[in-house]
XYZ file of C-alpha atoms in Angstrom:
669
model
C 109.524 87.295 119.190
C 107.936 89.924 121.466
C 105.355 92.441 120.324
C 107.703 95.333 121.144
C 110.427 93.796 118.980
C 107.997 93.334 116.081
C 106.842 96.920 116.472
C 110.431 98.229 116.475
C 111.201 96.154 113.381
C 108.171 97.616 111.599
C 109.352 101.162 112.236
C 112.894 100.337 111.059
C 111.558 98.782 107.872
C 109.143 101.682 107.365
C 112.030 104.161 107.563
C 113.778 102.255 104.770
C 110.547 102.099 102.760
C 110.094 105.860 103.162
C 113.614 106.406 101.806
C 112.703 104.250 98.808
C 109.433 106.150 98.311
C 111.184 109.527 98.370
C 113.804 108.246 95.909
C 111.103 107.100 93.469
C 109.169 110.367 93.848
C 112.352 112.336 93.163
C 112.881 110.280 90.013
C 109.330 111.077 88.906
C 109.699 114.783 89.715
C 113.031 115.065 87.879
C 111.893 113.022 84.861
C 114.317 110.183 85.673
C 111.663 107.507 86.072
C 111.912 104.108 84.422
C 109.429 101.273 84.017
C 109.757 100.104 87.613
C 109.590 103.480 89.377
C 105.827 103.528 89.941
C 105.811 99.856 90.891
C 108.581 100.397 93.464
C 106.728 103.412 94.881
C 103.488 101.440 95.073
C 105.235 98.549 96.846
C 106.766 100.886 99.436
C 103.425 102.535 100.306
C 101.640 99.166 100.236
C 104.180 97.637 102.633
C 103.885 100.558 105.081
C 100.115 100.280 104.919
C 100.116 96.509 105.403
C 102.281 96.665 108.497
C 100.329 99.619 109.862
C 97.103 97.675 109.514
C 98.563 94.790 111.521
C 99.354 97.196 114.389
C 96.025 99.012 114.219
C 97.337 102.362 112.934
C 93.965 103.249 111.420
C 94.606 106.827 110.335
C 97.961 105.959 108.780
C 96.300 103.113 106.901
C 93.519 105.377 105.642
C 95.982 107.841 104.155
C 98.168 105.104 102.665
C 95.103 103.426 101.140
C 94.033 106.447 99.091
C 97.679 107.021 98.037
C 97.791 103.392 96.941
C 94.619 103.829 94.904
C 96.003 106.849 93.067
C 99.298 105.055 92.422
C 97.426 102.038 91.097
C 95.686 104.191 88.493
C 99.024 105.735 87.570
C 100.551 102.252 87.259
C 97.888 100.931 84.914
C 98.180 104.031 82.715
C 94.747 105.513 83.352
C 96.385 108.535 85.033
C 99.689 110.135 84.036
C 102.404 111.048 86.546
C 101.909 114.806 86.124
C 103.869 117.298 88.268
C 100.796 118.210 90.349
C 100.083 114.555 91.132
C 103.716 113.902 92.052
C 103.757 117.040 94.251
C 100.607 115.867 96.045
C 102.097 112.410 96.564
C 105.199 114.061 98.050
C 103.028 115.941 100.555
C 101.147 112.751 101.349
C 104.411 110.868 101.884
C 105.557 113.636 104.227
C 102.318 113.188 106.162
C 102.835 109.429 106.196
C 106.274 110.025 107.726
C 104.661 112.255 110.373
C 102.148 109.540 111.237
C 104.919 106.961 111.552
C 106.894 109.280 113.815
C 103.851 109.947 115.985
C 103.038 106.247 116.306
C 106.647 105.451 117.157
C 106.592 108.087 119.912
C 103.171 106.787 120.957
C 101.872 110.273 120.347
C 98.786 111.435 118.450
C 98.625 113.538 115.313
C 96.209 116.509 115.413
C 92.654 115.475 114.636
C 91.852 115.783 110.937
C 95.468 116.476 109.942
C 95.136 114.129 106.977
C 91.599 115.038 105.869
C 92.576 117.666 103.276
C 95.204 115.374 101.762
C 92.815 112.426 101.557
C 90.210 114.631 99.882
C 92.749 115.968 97.359
C 94.053 112.479 96.592
C 90.509 111.182 96.219
C 89.667 113.999 93.814
C 92.665 113.077 91.681
C 91.636 109.429 91.676
C 88.169 110.357 90.407
C 89.451 112.935 87.892
C 89.492 111.982 84.194
C 92.939 110.648 83.279
C 95.175 111.772 80.462
C 97.063 108.494 80.148
C 96.203 105.296 78.340
C 92.734 103.903 79.018
C 92.669 101.357 81.845
C 92.186 97.694 81.107
C 88.564 96.595 81.104
C 87.292 95.419 84.462
C 85.253 92.642 82.884
C 87.568 89.740 83.458
C 85.341 87.291 81.585
C 86.904 88.560 78.364
C 90.381 87.522 79.461
C 91.742 84.622 77.461
C 91.412 81.267 79.124
C 94.576 79.942 80.676
C 96.195 77.090 78.841
C 97.775 74.079 80.549
C 101.430 74.570 81.278
C 101.322 78.369 81.147
C 100.488 79.630 84.629
C 98.834 79.215 88.003
C 95.372 78.656 89.499
C 94.853 80.665 92.691
C 92.003 79.991 95.105
C 91.636 83.159 97.198
C 89.179 83.035 100.126
C 89.477 86.162 102.336
C 88.590 85.991 106.014
C 85.756 88.212 107.185
C 88.164 90.742 108.813
C 90.201 91.354 105.635
C 88.836 94.876 105.032
C 89.262 95.881 108.672
C 92.978 95.080 108.353
C 93.362 97.603 105.505
C 93.561 95.086 102.642
C 91.817 95.452 99.288
C 91.192 92.400 97.020
C 90.788 94.584 93.935
C 94.396 95.800 94.244
C 95.621 92.213 94.492
C 93.685 91.258 91.375
C 95.139 94.229 89.503
C 98.629 93.250 90.587
C 98.042 89.731 89.253
C 96.711 91.123 85.983
C 99.974 93.056 85.585
C 101.769 89.691 85.398
C 99.716 88.412 82.474
C 96.224 87.464 81.230
C 93.919 86.732 84.162
C 90.562 84.951 84.281
C 88.548 85.820 87.413
C 85.683 83.651 88.642
C 83.804 84.878 91.750
C 82.685 82.286 94.313
C 79.393 83.164 96.006
C 78.998 80.176 98.329
C 79.621 82.337 101.444
C 77.323 85.198 100.423
C 74.687 85.579 103.184
C 71.188 86.900 102.868
C 70.678 90.649 102.840
C 69.395 90.680 106.436
C 72.607 89.009 107.691
C 75.087 90.955 105.541
C 77.746 92.898 107.473
C 79.076 95.810 105.343
C 82.604 95.543 106.790
C 82.928 91.781 106.279
C 84.610 90.154 103.275
C 82.206 87.490 101.996
C 83.295 86.863 98.408
C 86.015 84.474 97.206
C 87.644 84.055 93.815
C 89.295 81.549 91.552
C 92.037 83.332 89.623
C 93.614 81.692 86.575
C 96.842 83.454 85.661
C 97.944 82.579 82.125
C 101.597 83.579 82.496
C 104.736 81.448 83.051
C 105.930 83.469 86.053
C 107.733 81.964 89.075
C 105.504 80.883 91.958
C 107.366 83.247 94.290
C 106.214 86.242 92.214
C 102.590 85.242 92.787
C 103.160 84.605 96.507
C 104.735 88.061 96.875
C 101.466 89.725 95.807
C 99.605 87.990 98.648
C 102.391 88.620 101.180
C 100.372 90.936 103.420
C 97.096 88.966 103.342
C 98.321 85.433 104.042
C 97.076 85.700 107.645
C 93.714 87.087 106.518
C 92.754 84.508 103.921
C 92.790 80.883 102.826
C 95.138 80.740 99.844
C 95.947 77.888 97.481
C 98.288 78.243 94.493
C 98.459 75.322 92.070
C 99.855 74.872 88.547
C 97.317 74.820 85.731
C 98.406 71.266 84.819
C 98.122 67.902 86.560
C 100.985 66.875 88.788
C 102.290 64.353 86.235
C 102.893 67.206 83.793
C 105.101 69.248 86.129
C 108.300 68.621 84.067
C 106.524 69.985 80.987
C 105.505 73.099 82.908
C 109.039 73.609 84.235
C 110.442 73.285 80.732
C 107.918 75.758 79.333
C 108.720 78.265 82.089
C 112.450 77.863 81.498
C 112.032 78.422 77.759
C 109.849 81.482 78.331
C 112.412 82.958 80.705
C 115.378 82.200 78.456
C 117.005 85.178 76.677
C 117.027 85.396 72.884
C 119.689 83.463 71.020
C 123.033 85.230 71.191
C 121.987 87.346 74.179
C 123.281 86.959 77.716
C 120.792 88.113 80.325
C 122.432 87.646 83.691
C 120.171 88.144 86.677
C 121.780 89.797 89.685
C 122.088 87.572 92.717
C 119.484 88.195 95.387
C 120.814 90.253 98.293
C 120.316 88.484 101.604
C 120.506 90.388 104.856
C 119.841 89.931 108.554
C 118.931 92.571 111.136
C 121.323 92.781 114.068
C 121.004 94.928 117.173
C 123.481 97.828 116.984
C 124.601 97.118 120.545
C 125.814 93.689 119.432
C 127.799 95.208 116.564
C 129.330 97.785 118.909
C 130.304 94.994 121.286
C 131.977 93.165 118.401
C 133.847 96.334 117.396
C 135.100 96.831 120.944
C 136.330 93.236 121.086
C 138.178 93.677 117.793
C 139.752 96.826 119.212
C 140.972 94.942 122.250
C 142.380 92.237 119.964
C 144.300 94.902 118.032
C 145.823 96.205 121.269
C 146.765 92.684 122.424
C 148.261 91.894 119.020
C 150.419 95.038 119.249
C 151.613 93.950 122.698
C 152.455 90.469 121.396
C 154.463 91.992 118.560
C 156.326 94.135 121.082
C 157.149 91.089 123.210
C 157.958 88.944 120.161
C 160.503 91.454 118.904
C 162.500 90.923 122.113
C 162.743 87.147 121.607
C 165.749 85.944 119.545
C 164.527 84.256 116.294
C 166.497 81.066 117.017
C 164.666 80.572 120.332
C 161.245 80.354 118.693
C 161.550 80.318 114.866
C 157.813 80.165 114.164
C 156.858 83.014 116.508
C 157.489 85.885 114.079
C 155.717 84.128 111.196
C 152.789 83.284 113.449
C 152.458 86.852 114.654
C 152.528 88.136 111.064
C 149.770 85.697 110.083
C 147.758 86.763 113.126
C 148.196 90.397 112.128
C 146.931 89.712 108.595
C 143.855 87.797 109.798
C 143.119 90.438 112.414
C 143.224 93.182 109.782
C 140.746 91.266 107.617
C 138.508 90.771 110.654
C 138.696 94.457 111.487
C 137.822 95.486 107.935
C 134.849 93.107 107.927
C 133.523 94.430 111.227
C 133.982 98.019 110.112
C 132.021 97.249 106.934
C 129.127 96.051 109.115
C 129.125 99.366 110.978
C 129.075 101.518 107.869
C 125.951 102.697 106.096
C 125.240 105.156 103.266
C 124.742 108.824 104.137
C 121.534 108.493 102.107
C 119.699 107.810 105.373
C 120.423 111.424 106.401
C 120.392 113.046 102.960
C 116.911 111.647 102.256
C 115.449 113.856 105.007
C 116.688 117.079 103.438
C 114.320 117.411 100.412
C 111.322 117.646 102.716
C 113.032 120.326 104.802
C 113.757 122.301 101.628
C 110.151 121.997 100.415
C 108.657 123.154 103.707
C 111.174 125.919 104.414
C 111.165 127.346 100.879
C 107.357 127.575 101.024
C 107.585 129.280 104.426
C 110.195 131.792 103.184
C 108.562 132.364 99.788
C 111.677 131.265 97.905
C 112.156 128.988 94.925
C 114.806 126.391 95.713
C 116.198 123.353 93.916
C 118.144 120.833 95.995
C 120.755 118.758 94.145
C 122.048 115.713 96.041
C 125.064 113.646 94.948
C 127.174 110.968 96.578
C 124.365 109.691 98.826
C 125.736 106.137 98.428
C 128.979 107.160 100.205
C 129.363 104.975 103.293
C 130.413 106.180 106.700
C 130.439 104.858 110.257
C 126.889 104.472 111.602
C 127.800 106.435 114.734
C 128.815 109.392 112.590
C 125.752 109.143 110.333
C 123.343 109.266 113.266
C 124.844 112.549 114.501
C 124.915 114.279 111.114
C 121.214 115.114 110.929
C 121.244 118.154 113.242
C 124.354 119.867 111.765
C 123.102 119.385 108.200
C 119.660 120.677 109.165
C 121.199 123.840 110.647
C 123.394 124.381 107.589
C 120.499 123.886 105.194
C 118.237 126.270 107.105
C 121.056 128.814 107.127
C 121.559 128.436 103.364
C 117.866 128.942 102.597
C 117.296 131.810 105.026
C 120.566 133.762 104.899
C 122.210 132.495 101.715
C 119.569 132.447 98.977
C 117.868 135.649 97.944
C 114.153 136.093 97.257
C 113.151 135.342 93.624
C 112.728 139.027 92.713
C 116.105 139.920 94.215
C 117.792 137.092 92.307
C 116.164 138.220 89.079
C 117.329 141.786 89.668
C 120.879 140.472 90.214
C 120.801 138.606 86.906
C 120.355 135.186 88.483
C 117.660 132.552 87.873
C 114.625 132.995 90.116
C 115.191 129.506 91.457
C 118.174 129.171 93.777
C 120.264 126.009 93.891
C 121.602 124.229 96.955
C 124.045 121.371 96.362
C 124.569 118.675 98.997
C 127.298 116.112 98.292
C 129.431 113.469 99.986
C 132.655 111.763 98.949
C 135.406 109.698 100.505
C 138.872 111.195 100.305
C 141.680 109.238 101.908
C 140.631 108.176 105.366
C 137.957 110.860 105.738
C 134.509 111.716 104.450
C 133.926 115.176 102.995
C 130.374 116.506 103.041
C 129.810 119.766 101.184
C 126.812 122.062 101.209
C 126.954 124.989 98.791
C 124.505 127.558 97.478
C 124.483 130.161 94.697
C 123.102 132.916 96.918
C 124.385 136.225 98.181
C 127.449 134.930 100.019
C 128.792 136.268 103.306
C 128.645 140.046 103.660
C 131.905 140.380 105.561
C 131.505 144.109 106.230
C 128.154 143.450 107.892
C 129.526 140.464 109.855
C 132.479 142.496 111.137
C 130.258 145.453 112.057
C 127.878 143.184 114.005
C 130.821 141.504 115.770
C 132.214 144.899 116.834
C 128.753 145.990 117.915
C 128.450 142.913 120.166
C 131.979 143.312 121.551
C 133.193 140.048 120.016
C 135.922 141.885 118.093
C 137.832 144.996 119.181
C 136.891 148.121 117.250
C 140.438 148.602 115.959
C 141.116 144.931 115.127
C 142.155 144.109 111.550
C 140.866 140.707 110.443
C 141.484 138.676 107.299
C 138.559 137.379 105.237
C 139.040 133.894 106.682
C 138.971 135.247 110.241
C 135.790 137.218 109.522
C 134.136 134.100 108.102
C 135.001 132.265 111.323
C 132.937 134.786 113.306
C 129.679 133.195 112.131
C 130.532 130.187 114.324
C 130.690 132.307 117.497
C 127.986 131.496 120.103
C 125.060 133.884 119.948
C 126.200 135.514 116.705
C 123.605 136.418 114.067
C 123.284 139.041 111.335
C 119.512 138.664 111.023
C 117.758 142.004 111.500
C 114.527 140.374 112.675
C 114.085 137.274 114.818
C 111.828 134.818 112.995
C 110.694 131.235 113.367
C 113.555 130.238 111.077
C 116.540 132.174 112.440
C 117.837 135.291 114.124
C 118.523 134.096 117.653
C 122.192 133.234 117.042
C 121.682 129.555 117.822
C 122.833 127.151 115.162
C 126.260 127.644 113.615
C 128.134 127.315 116.918
C 126.143 124.134 117.574
C 127.141 122.846 114.134
C 130.845 123.325 114.853
C 130.569 121.820 118.332
C 128.746 118.734 117.023
C 131.211 118.205 114.187
C 134.187 118.592 116.525
C 132.679 116.035 118.911
C 132.845 113.543 116.026
C 136.528 114.219 115.493
C 135.750 116.371 112.453
C 135.979 120.002 111.441
C 134.051 122.498 109.357
C 135.364 125.186 107.018
C 133.609 127.858 104.996
C 134.411 129.579 101.704
C 132.345 132.438 100.338
C 132.235 135.024 97.564
C 129.961 138.019 97.912
C 127.130 137.773 95.413
C 128.108 134.267 94.270
C 127.347 132.010 97.221
C 128.914 130.038 100.057
C 130.396 126.574 100.497
C 130.593 124.703 103.798
C 132.836 121.631 103.984
C 132.511 119.059 106.763
C 135.510 116.743 107.102
C 134.730 113.651 109.173
C 136.615 110.469 110.067
C 135.594 107.416 108.065
C 135.372 105.397 111.265
C 135.653 106.171 114.944
C 137.032 102.776 115.981
C 140.290 101.624 114.324
C 142.781 103.376 112.050
C 146.247 102.992 110.550
C 148.758 105.342 112.135
C 152.434 106.251 112.074
C 154.025 106.342 115.524
C 156.497 109.232 115.880
C 158.680 110.148 118.823
C 159.088 113.651 120.238
C 161.498 113.635 123.191
C 160.263 110.863 125.475
C 156.713 111.084 124.144
C 155.062 109.145 121.312
C 152.307 110.483 119.042
C 150.200 108.945 116.285
C 149.806 110.547 112.848
C 146.997 109.176 110.615
C 148.563 107.395 107.641
C 145.878 108.803 105.326
C 147.161 112.352 105.963
C 150.887 111.685 105.389
C 152.465 112.579 102.034
C 156.156 111.913 102.733
C 158.872 112.215 105.367
C 162.422 113.540 105.012
C 165.443 114.979 106.814
C 165.833 118.504 105.378
C 169.113 120.203 104.605
C 169.981 123.283 106.686
C 169.811 125.539 103.599
C 166.180 124.459 102.978
C 164.994 125.865 106.324
C 164.057 129.566 106.361
C 162.839 131.888 109.093
C 159.938 134.195 108.272
C 159.958 137.350 110.383
C 157.194 137.045 112.964
C 155.816 133.911 111.290
C 158.056 131.005 112.292
C 159.872 128.662 109.907
C 159.128 127.298 106.438
C 160.622 124.403 104.479
C 161.661 124.945 100.881
C 160.959 121.781 98.888
C 160.793 121.436 95.100
C 160.128 125.136 94.597
C 157.339 125.406 97.193
C 157.332 126.738 100.745
C 155.648 124.629 103.437
C 155.007 125.928 106.979
C 156.948 124.045 109.660
C 155.408 123.152 112.998
C 157.638 121.792 115.759
C 155.574 119.364 117.858
C 157.843 119.811 120.891
C 156.788 123.480 121.021
C 153.098 122.698 120.565
C 153.017 120.169 123.423
C 155.826 121.537 125.582
C 158.025 118.424 125.348
C 161.538 118.711 126.843
C 164.688 116.999 125.533
C 163.365 116.964 121.959
C 165.209 117.716 118.704
C 164.896 121.424 117.961
C 166.981 121.645 114.774
C 164.918 120.477 111.743
C 168.087 119.355 109.938
C 168.763 116.884 112.785
C 165.202 115.606 113.095
C 162.555 114.299 110.696
C 159.934 116.429 108.945
C 156.682 114.620 108.170
C 154.757 116.401 105.421
C 151.005 115.992 105.874
C 148.049 116.991 103.679
C 145.030 118.774 105.159
C 141.593 119.249 103.655
C 141.620 123.044 103.720
C 145.058 124.357 104.673
C 147.138 122.501 102.108
C 150.397 120.871 103.238
C 152.229 121.352 106.508
C 155.556 120.010 107.820
C 155.631 118.479 111.304
C 159.021 118.302 113.045
C 159.552 115.102 115.075
C 162.574 113.315 116.515
C 162.145 109.987 114.736
C 159.730 107.575 113.051
C 158.963 104.543 115.231
C 156.790 102.527 112.850
C 153.356 101.989 111.328
C 150.659 100.333 113.435
C 146.942 99.711 113.451
C 145.598 101.575 116.488
C 142.333 101.614 118.377
C 140.877 105.118 118.659
C 139.697 106.092 122.136
C 137.666 109.281 122.397
C 139.049 112.209 124.380
C 135.912 114.304 124.022
C 133.827 112.007 126.223
C 135.971 112.790 129.267
C 137.769 116.057 128.492
C 135.852 117.784 125.699
C 137.323 118.829 122.318
C 141.105 119.442 122.408
C 142.577 121.485 119.518
C 145.017 119.402 117.504
C 144.073 116.108 119.217
C 141.796 113.589 117.518
C 141.842 110.910 120.232
C 144.148 108.552 122.082
C 145.293 104.930 121.850
C 147.211 102.291 123.803
C 150.533 101.200 122.317
C 152.048 97.740 122.429
C 154.176 98.695 125.455
C 151.034 99.665 127.373
C 151.632 103.433 127.176
C 148.967 105.903 126.079
C 149.724 107.927 122.934
C 147.779 110.899 121.567
C 146.381 110.733 118.025
C 147.034 114.035 116.259
C 144.431 115.969 114.264
C 146.654 117.353 111.500
C 144.097 119.879 110.259
C 143.624 121.210 113.793
C 147.376 121.659 114.145
C 147.502 123.343 110.736
C 145.094 126.184 111.546
C 147.784 128.599 112.872
C 149.983 127.692 109.899
C 147.076 128.359 107.572
C 146.794 131.899 108.884
C 150.548 132.261 108.303
C 150.105 131.081 104.732
C 147.235 133.547 104.162
C 149.461 136.435 105.224
C 152.338 135.331 102.989
C 152.450 135.902 99.192
C 152.823 132.804 97.017
C 156.204 133.963 95.740
C 158.042 134.817 98.953
C 160.424 137.807 98.716
C 164.023 136.900 99.505
C 164.167 139.716 102.053
C 161.599 137.942 104.168
C 163.830 134.884 104.504
C 166.769 134.777 106.889
């Protein structure tokens, strides 16, 4: 394995360890910690430090070492996890992330950037604790280990142990946490004073652990020093007594009578290059296309000519679907990898703006296509900065308005149908539509005599170069951000909507496809053309009666169904298709559900059938196309467009906004 590959693996693992560290710190800050929280946090920092030492990241190691020391005192109870200590550890973890980023870019952090943090952490380590007193350092008082109850560890560090950022005392403390420990120093390598090198490790130890723990638990403690020491781990009994030891360990680990303590199975994983996964996804996509072509050809063969053909194709289709689902599962990952970056942004920006902000995150375990996750960071960053700068008021202003001084921003994710909805809301001032409209008229974006609905005014904030900020600052005011958000979301086949109430706050909803590769679709015909409707968006299909179709003056047609009115959209008009059915009572209306605009009826000629289709991006070659989510290749080799129902529904949504819920009879003809 090459050095570059090892280095890349270290940074990938460190990113995961940072996510774990932030999760544990959040649990501590929000009083959700359990018995393993501090241990998990310590392990994350220790692992980052150990790997950093192997690559010679000296400054990173120095910062991680003093963090580790403070965490060790918090673990053994000599220091409590007070809010100020947790806040300092958060800042130190932020700095650790900066060091990792700089090393990955092969850049250098400013000289002395970590000095103040190291000094503050060191002061906390030396400060008197307010927790339980630490265990005595005199190990001679530890009870002697009894045969059959533990392990004897011979630990002989190499001379360079300290220079590789390892600390024997922390290892000994970790062993002591497993049970009673007897420590015997070995001085046979101790040189004379004139030959002593201060940076060399010269001591060795015999460590008798009087606890029936698995050998693997002991080996895990020495995981990062195995290359820097001579290590021997032996049972505290002769070899002939091994069955007795195994029985004693099994009895000690057994649950009480009547109790069932089931241990979760260990999760095994393997790292795979993303390019290899993408290649696999593309191959599965090609298989789906070929399978559709085989089905098309098979349907033309009389059953009596080849009786097993149809059954074989159906079996192939079932196996291919299972293969596709398995490959898609490999590509998905939790949105936590993006959400975990947001708390730091909130901390830094709220301090810069002088605002008190609480970020609430839910649904971070929701899984989405890796390609989508990687491109979410920038849009969410823009939205969060906008919420803190424009949305939330200053503490004094909130207090004067009868609100808590601390504003709340809620970031959530959930899967709904075949899409992922990501919401970011705040309890701030909301959109001042009068101010937005005035600024738009001032900039010539909107005509001075134009009359806009609330929804149309809200859409103005996504116009390029638009901003209501009175002063340009380091945070905002240049009109760059919200148009970028919409453009990035649209490039992913998604859309963004906004809802706002003046004085109560705003809510942005990002609707994204669950995957960008394969989907289930309904093939519909319009004239000689075929289109694909996502199955996840379809509610029902029907052939309406003539009396259920009504014309709305200046607004098109609506379908009356079960006491509700649904806007009708004729696809032949949208795409300019000739020789299509124009009378809804002679065609088929497919009723589809959208995230924001409710239900809409799409007029088509006929339903061809349901198929699994491979999604090919249109944006890469043509840019975003309103109402089109992509393209695919059908079994007959023809290209069919995949429709974006919500994009098609936007004109109908404006029609719905202008129409009262109970439509007057005079409006219908």
